[in-house]
PDB file of C-alpha atoms in Angstrom:
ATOM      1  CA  UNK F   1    -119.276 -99.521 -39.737  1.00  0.00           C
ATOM      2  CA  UNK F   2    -121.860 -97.108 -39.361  1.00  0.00           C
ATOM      3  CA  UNK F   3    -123.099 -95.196 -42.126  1.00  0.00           C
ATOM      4  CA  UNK F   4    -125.315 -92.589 -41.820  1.00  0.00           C
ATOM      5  CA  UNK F   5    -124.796 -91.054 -45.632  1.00  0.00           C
ATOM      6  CA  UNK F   6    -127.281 -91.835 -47.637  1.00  0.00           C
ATOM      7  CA  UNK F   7    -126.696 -92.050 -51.538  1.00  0.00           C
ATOM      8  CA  UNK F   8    -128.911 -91.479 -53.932  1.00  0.00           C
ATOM      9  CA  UNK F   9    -130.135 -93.712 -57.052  1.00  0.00           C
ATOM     10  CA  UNK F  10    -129.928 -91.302 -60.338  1.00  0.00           C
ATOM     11  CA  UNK F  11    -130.517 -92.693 -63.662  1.00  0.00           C
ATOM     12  CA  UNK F  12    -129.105 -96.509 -62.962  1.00  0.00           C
ATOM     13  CA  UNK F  13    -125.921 -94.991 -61.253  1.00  0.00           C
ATOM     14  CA  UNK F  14    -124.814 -97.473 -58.826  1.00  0.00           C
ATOM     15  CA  UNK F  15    -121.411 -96.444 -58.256  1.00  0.00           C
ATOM     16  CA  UNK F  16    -121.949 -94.592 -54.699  1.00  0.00           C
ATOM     17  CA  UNK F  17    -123.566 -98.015 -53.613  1.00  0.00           C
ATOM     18  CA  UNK F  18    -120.735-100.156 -55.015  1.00  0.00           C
ATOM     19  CA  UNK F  19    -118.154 -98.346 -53.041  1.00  0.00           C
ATOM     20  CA  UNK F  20    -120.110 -98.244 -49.782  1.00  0.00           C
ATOM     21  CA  UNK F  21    -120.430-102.277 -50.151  1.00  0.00           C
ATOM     22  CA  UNK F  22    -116.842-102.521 -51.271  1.00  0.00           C
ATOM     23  CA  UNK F  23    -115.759-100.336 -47.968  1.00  0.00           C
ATOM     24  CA  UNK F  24    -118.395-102.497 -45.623  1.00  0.00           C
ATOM     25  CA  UNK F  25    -116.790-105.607 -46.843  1.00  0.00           C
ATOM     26  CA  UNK F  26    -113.316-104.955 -46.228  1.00  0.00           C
ATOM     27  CA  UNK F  27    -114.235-103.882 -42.757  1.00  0.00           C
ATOM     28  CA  UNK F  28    -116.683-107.136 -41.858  1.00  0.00           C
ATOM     29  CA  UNK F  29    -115.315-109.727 -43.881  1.00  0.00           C
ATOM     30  CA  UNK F  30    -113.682-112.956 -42.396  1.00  0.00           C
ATOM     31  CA  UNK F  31    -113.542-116.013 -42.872  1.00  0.00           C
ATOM     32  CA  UNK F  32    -115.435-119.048 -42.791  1.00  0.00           C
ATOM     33  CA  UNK F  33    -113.465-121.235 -39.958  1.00  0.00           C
ATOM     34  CA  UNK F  34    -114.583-124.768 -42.190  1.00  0.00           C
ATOM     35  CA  UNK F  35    -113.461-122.964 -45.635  1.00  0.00           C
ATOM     36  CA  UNK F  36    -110.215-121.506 -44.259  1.00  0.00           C
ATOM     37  CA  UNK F  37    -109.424-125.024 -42.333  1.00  0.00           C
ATOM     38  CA  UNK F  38    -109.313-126.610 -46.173  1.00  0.00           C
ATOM     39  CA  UNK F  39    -107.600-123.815 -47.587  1.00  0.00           C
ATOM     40  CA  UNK F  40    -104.819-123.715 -45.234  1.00  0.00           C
ATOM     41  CA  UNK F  41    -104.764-127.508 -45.136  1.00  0.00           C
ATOM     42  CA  UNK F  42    -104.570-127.459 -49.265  1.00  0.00           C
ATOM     43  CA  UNK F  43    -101.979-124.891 -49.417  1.00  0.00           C
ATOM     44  CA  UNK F  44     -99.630-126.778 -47.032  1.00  0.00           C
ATOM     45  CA  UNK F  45    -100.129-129.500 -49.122  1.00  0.00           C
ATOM     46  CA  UNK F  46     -98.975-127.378 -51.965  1.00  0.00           C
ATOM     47  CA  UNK F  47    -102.371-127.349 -53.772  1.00  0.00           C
ATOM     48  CA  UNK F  48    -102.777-124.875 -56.573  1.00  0.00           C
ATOM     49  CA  UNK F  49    -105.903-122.596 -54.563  1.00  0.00           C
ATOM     50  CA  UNK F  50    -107.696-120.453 -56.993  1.00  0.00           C
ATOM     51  CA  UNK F  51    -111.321-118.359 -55.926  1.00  0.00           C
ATOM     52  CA  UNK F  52    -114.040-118.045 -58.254  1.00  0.00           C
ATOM     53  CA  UNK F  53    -116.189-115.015 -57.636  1.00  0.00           C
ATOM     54  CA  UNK F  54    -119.584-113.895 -59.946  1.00  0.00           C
ATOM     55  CA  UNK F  55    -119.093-110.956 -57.324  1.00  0.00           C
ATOM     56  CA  UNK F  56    -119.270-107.833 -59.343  1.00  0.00           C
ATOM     57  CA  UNK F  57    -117.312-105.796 -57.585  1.00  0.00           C
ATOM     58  CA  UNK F  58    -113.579-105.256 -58.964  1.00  0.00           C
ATOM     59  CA  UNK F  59    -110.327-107.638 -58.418  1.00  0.00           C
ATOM     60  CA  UNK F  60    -108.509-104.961 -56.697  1.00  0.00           C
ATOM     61  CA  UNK F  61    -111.595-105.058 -54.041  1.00  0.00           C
ATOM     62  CA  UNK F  62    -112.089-108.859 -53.678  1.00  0.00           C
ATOM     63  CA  UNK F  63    -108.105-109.131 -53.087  1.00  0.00           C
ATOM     64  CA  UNK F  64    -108.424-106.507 -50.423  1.00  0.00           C
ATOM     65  CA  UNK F  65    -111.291-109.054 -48.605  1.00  0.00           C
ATOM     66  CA  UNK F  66    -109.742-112.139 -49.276  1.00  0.00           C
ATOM     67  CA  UNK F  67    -106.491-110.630 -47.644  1.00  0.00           C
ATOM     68  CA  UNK F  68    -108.514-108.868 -44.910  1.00  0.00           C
ATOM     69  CA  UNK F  69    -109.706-112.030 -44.095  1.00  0.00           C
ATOM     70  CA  UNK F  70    -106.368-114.266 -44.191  1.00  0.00           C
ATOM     71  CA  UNK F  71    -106.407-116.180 -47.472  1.00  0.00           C
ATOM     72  CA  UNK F  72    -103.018-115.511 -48.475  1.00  0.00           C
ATOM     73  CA  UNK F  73    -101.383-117.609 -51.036  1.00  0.00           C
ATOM     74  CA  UNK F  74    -103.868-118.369 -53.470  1.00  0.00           C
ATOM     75  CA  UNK F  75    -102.950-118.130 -57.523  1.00  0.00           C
ATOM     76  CA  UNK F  76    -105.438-115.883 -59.092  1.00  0.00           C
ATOM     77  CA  UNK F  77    -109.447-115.009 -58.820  1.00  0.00           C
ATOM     78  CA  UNK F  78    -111.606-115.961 -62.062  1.00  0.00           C
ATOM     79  CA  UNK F  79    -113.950-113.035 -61.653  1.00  0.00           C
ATOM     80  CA  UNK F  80    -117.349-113.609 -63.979  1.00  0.00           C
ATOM     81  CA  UNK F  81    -117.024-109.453 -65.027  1.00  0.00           C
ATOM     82  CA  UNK F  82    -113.317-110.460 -66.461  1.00  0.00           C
ATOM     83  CA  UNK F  83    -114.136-113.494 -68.218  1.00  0.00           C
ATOM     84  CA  UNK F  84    -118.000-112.332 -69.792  1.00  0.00           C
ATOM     85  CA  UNK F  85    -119.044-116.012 -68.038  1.00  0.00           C
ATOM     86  CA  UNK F  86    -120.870-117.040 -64.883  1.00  0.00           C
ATOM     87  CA  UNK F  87    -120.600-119.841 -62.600  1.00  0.00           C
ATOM     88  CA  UNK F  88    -124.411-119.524 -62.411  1.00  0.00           C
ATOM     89  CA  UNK F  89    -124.827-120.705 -65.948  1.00  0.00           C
ATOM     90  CA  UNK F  90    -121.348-123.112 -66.438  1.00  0.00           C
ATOM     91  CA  UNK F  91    -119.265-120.683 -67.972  1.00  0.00           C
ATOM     92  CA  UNK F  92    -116.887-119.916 -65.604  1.00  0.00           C
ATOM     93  CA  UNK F  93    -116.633-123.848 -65.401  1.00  0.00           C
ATOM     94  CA  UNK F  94    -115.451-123.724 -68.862  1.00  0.00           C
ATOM     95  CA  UNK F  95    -113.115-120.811 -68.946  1.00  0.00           C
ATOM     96  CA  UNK F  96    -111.792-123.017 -65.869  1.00  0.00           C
ATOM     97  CA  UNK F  97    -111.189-126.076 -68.051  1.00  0.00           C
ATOM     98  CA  UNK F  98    -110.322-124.480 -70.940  1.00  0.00           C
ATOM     99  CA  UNK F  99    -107.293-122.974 -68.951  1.00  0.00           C
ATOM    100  CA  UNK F 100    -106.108-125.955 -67.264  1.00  0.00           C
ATOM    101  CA  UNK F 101    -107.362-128.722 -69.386  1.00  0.00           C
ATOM    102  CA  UNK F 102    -109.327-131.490 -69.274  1.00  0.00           C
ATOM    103  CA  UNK F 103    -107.030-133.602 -67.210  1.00  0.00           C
ATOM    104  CA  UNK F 104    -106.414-131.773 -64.107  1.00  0.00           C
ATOM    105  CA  UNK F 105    -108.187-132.414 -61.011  1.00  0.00           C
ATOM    106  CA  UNK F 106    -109.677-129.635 -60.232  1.00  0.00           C
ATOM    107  CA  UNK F 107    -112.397-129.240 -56.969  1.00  0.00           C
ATOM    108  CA  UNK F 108    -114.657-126.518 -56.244  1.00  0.00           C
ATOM    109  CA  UNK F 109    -116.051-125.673 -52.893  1.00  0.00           C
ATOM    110  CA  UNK F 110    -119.183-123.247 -52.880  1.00  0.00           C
ATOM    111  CA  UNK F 111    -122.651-122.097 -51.342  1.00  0.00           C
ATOM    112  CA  UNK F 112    -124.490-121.875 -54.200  1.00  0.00           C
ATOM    113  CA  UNK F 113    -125.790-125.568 -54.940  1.00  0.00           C
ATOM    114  CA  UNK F 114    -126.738-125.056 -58.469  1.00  0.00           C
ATOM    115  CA  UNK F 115    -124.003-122.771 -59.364  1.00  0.00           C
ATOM    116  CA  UNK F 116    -121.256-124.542 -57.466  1.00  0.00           C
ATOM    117  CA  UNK F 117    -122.448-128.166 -57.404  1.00  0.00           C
ATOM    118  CA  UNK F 118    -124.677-128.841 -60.180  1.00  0.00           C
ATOM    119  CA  UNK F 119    -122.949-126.695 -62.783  1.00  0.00           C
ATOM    120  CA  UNK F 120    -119.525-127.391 -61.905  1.00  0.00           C
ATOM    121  CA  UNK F 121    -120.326-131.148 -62.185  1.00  0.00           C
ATOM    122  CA  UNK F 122    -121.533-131.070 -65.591  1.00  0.00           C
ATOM    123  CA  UNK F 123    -118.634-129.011 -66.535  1.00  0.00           C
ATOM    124  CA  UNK F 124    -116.278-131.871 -65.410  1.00  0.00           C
ATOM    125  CA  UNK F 125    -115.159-130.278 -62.051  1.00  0.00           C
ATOM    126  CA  UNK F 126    -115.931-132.040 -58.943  1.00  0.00           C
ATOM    127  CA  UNK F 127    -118.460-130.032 -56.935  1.00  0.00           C
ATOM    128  CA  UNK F 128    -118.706-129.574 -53.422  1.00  0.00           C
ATOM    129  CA  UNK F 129    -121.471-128.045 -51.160  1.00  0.00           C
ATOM    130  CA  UNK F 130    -120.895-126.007 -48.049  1.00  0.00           C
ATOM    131  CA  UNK F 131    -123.922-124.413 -46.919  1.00  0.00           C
ATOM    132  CA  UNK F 132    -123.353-120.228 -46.337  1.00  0.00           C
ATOM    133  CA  UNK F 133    -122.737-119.987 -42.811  1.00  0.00           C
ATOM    134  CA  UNK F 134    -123.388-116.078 -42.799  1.00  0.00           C
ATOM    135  CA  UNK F 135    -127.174-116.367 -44.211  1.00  0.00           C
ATOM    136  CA  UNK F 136    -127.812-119.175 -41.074  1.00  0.00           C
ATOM    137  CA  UNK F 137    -126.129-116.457 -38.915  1.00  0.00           C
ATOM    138  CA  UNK F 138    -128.406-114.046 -40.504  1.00  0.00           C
ATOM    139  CA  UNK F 139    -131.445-115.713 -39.828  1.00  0.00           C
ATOM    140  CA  UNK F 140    -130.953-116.443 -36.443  1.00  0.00           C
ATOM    141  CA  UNK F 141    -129.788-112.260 -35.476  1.00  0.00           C
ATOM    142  CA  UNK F 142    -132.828-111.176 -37.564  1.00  0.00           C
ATOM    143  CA  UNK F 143    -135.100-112.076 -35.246  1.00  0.00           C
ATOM    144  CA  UNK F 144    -134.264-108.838 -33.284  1.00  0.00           C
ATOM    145  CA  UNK F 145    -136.070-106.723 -35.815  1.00  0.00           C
ATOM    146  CA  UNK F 146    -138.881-105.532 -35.252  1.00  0.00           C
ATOM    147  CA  UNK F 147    -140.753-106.834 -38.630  1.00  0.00           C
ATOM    148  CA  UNK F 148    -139.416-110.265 -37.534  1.00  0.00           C
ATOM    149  CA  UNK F 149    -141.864-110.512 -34.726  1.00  0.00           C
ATOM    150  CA  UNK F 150    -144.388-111.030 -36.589  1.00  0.00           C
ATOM    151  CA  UNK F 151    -145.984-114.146 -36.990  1.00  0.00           C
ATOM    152  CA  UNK F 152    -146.065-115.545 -40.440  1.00  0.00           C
ATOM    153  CA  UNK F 153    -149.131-118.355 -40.595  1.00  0.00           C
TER     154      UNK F 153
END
């Protein structure tokens, strides 16, 4: 997508910037090939598949990606701005476990080691760590910009 409006920060207002991410996303999003692999593989194995998000952005847009990108047949999205709880901080965790109990077996897959692993763990969820492919794709492709040929000592 190329944008060449640019939108101006008044007084905290965001919103101009939250739509142009929302409408970036839903044009660039798709998925992870290891991430959809297990999600396909768990939904034909009738596994209840529910996302997590501490995305701000609203459930109407992160449908639209996760769609966009494939993942159909998932349950719901625990979004942290619905819930007033993070998975940064455990909370999500919680709202997780308070909603399907203690006795479930319930696995979460994320990026975020501390957030999805760590976290998650204490909260009695099993964690699991996939590193985010797009920031290793990022990091390779930025090396095309010009401020990236500098040497850093």
């Amino acid at each position: 997508m190329k944008s060449t409006k640019f939108l101006p920060l008044v007084s905290g207002d965001v919103t101009g910037w939250k739509e142009l991410e929302a409408k970036t996303r839903n044009t660039t999003d798709t998925a992870q090939p290891y991430i959809r692999d297990v999600f396909d593989r768990l939904r034909a194995a009738g596994k209840r598949l529910i996302f997590t998000s501490d995305m701000y952005l609203p459930r109407t847009t992160l449908e639209a990606m996760l769609s966009s990108a494939g993942y159909l047949g998932h349950e719901t999205i625990y979004l942290s701005n619905e819930h007033a709880a993070r998975k940064g901080d455990g909370t999500l965790q919680g709202v997780l476990i308070r909603d399907f109990g203690k006795d479930i077996s319930i696995a979460h897959v994320g990026d975020v080691y501390d957030a999805d692993v760590v976290k998650s763990n204490a909260a009695g969820i099993t964690g699991v760590f996939n590193p985010d492919q797009h920031g290793l794709k990022r990091e390779v492709s930025c090396r095309t910009w010009p401020a990236a040929s500098t040497k850093l000592s």
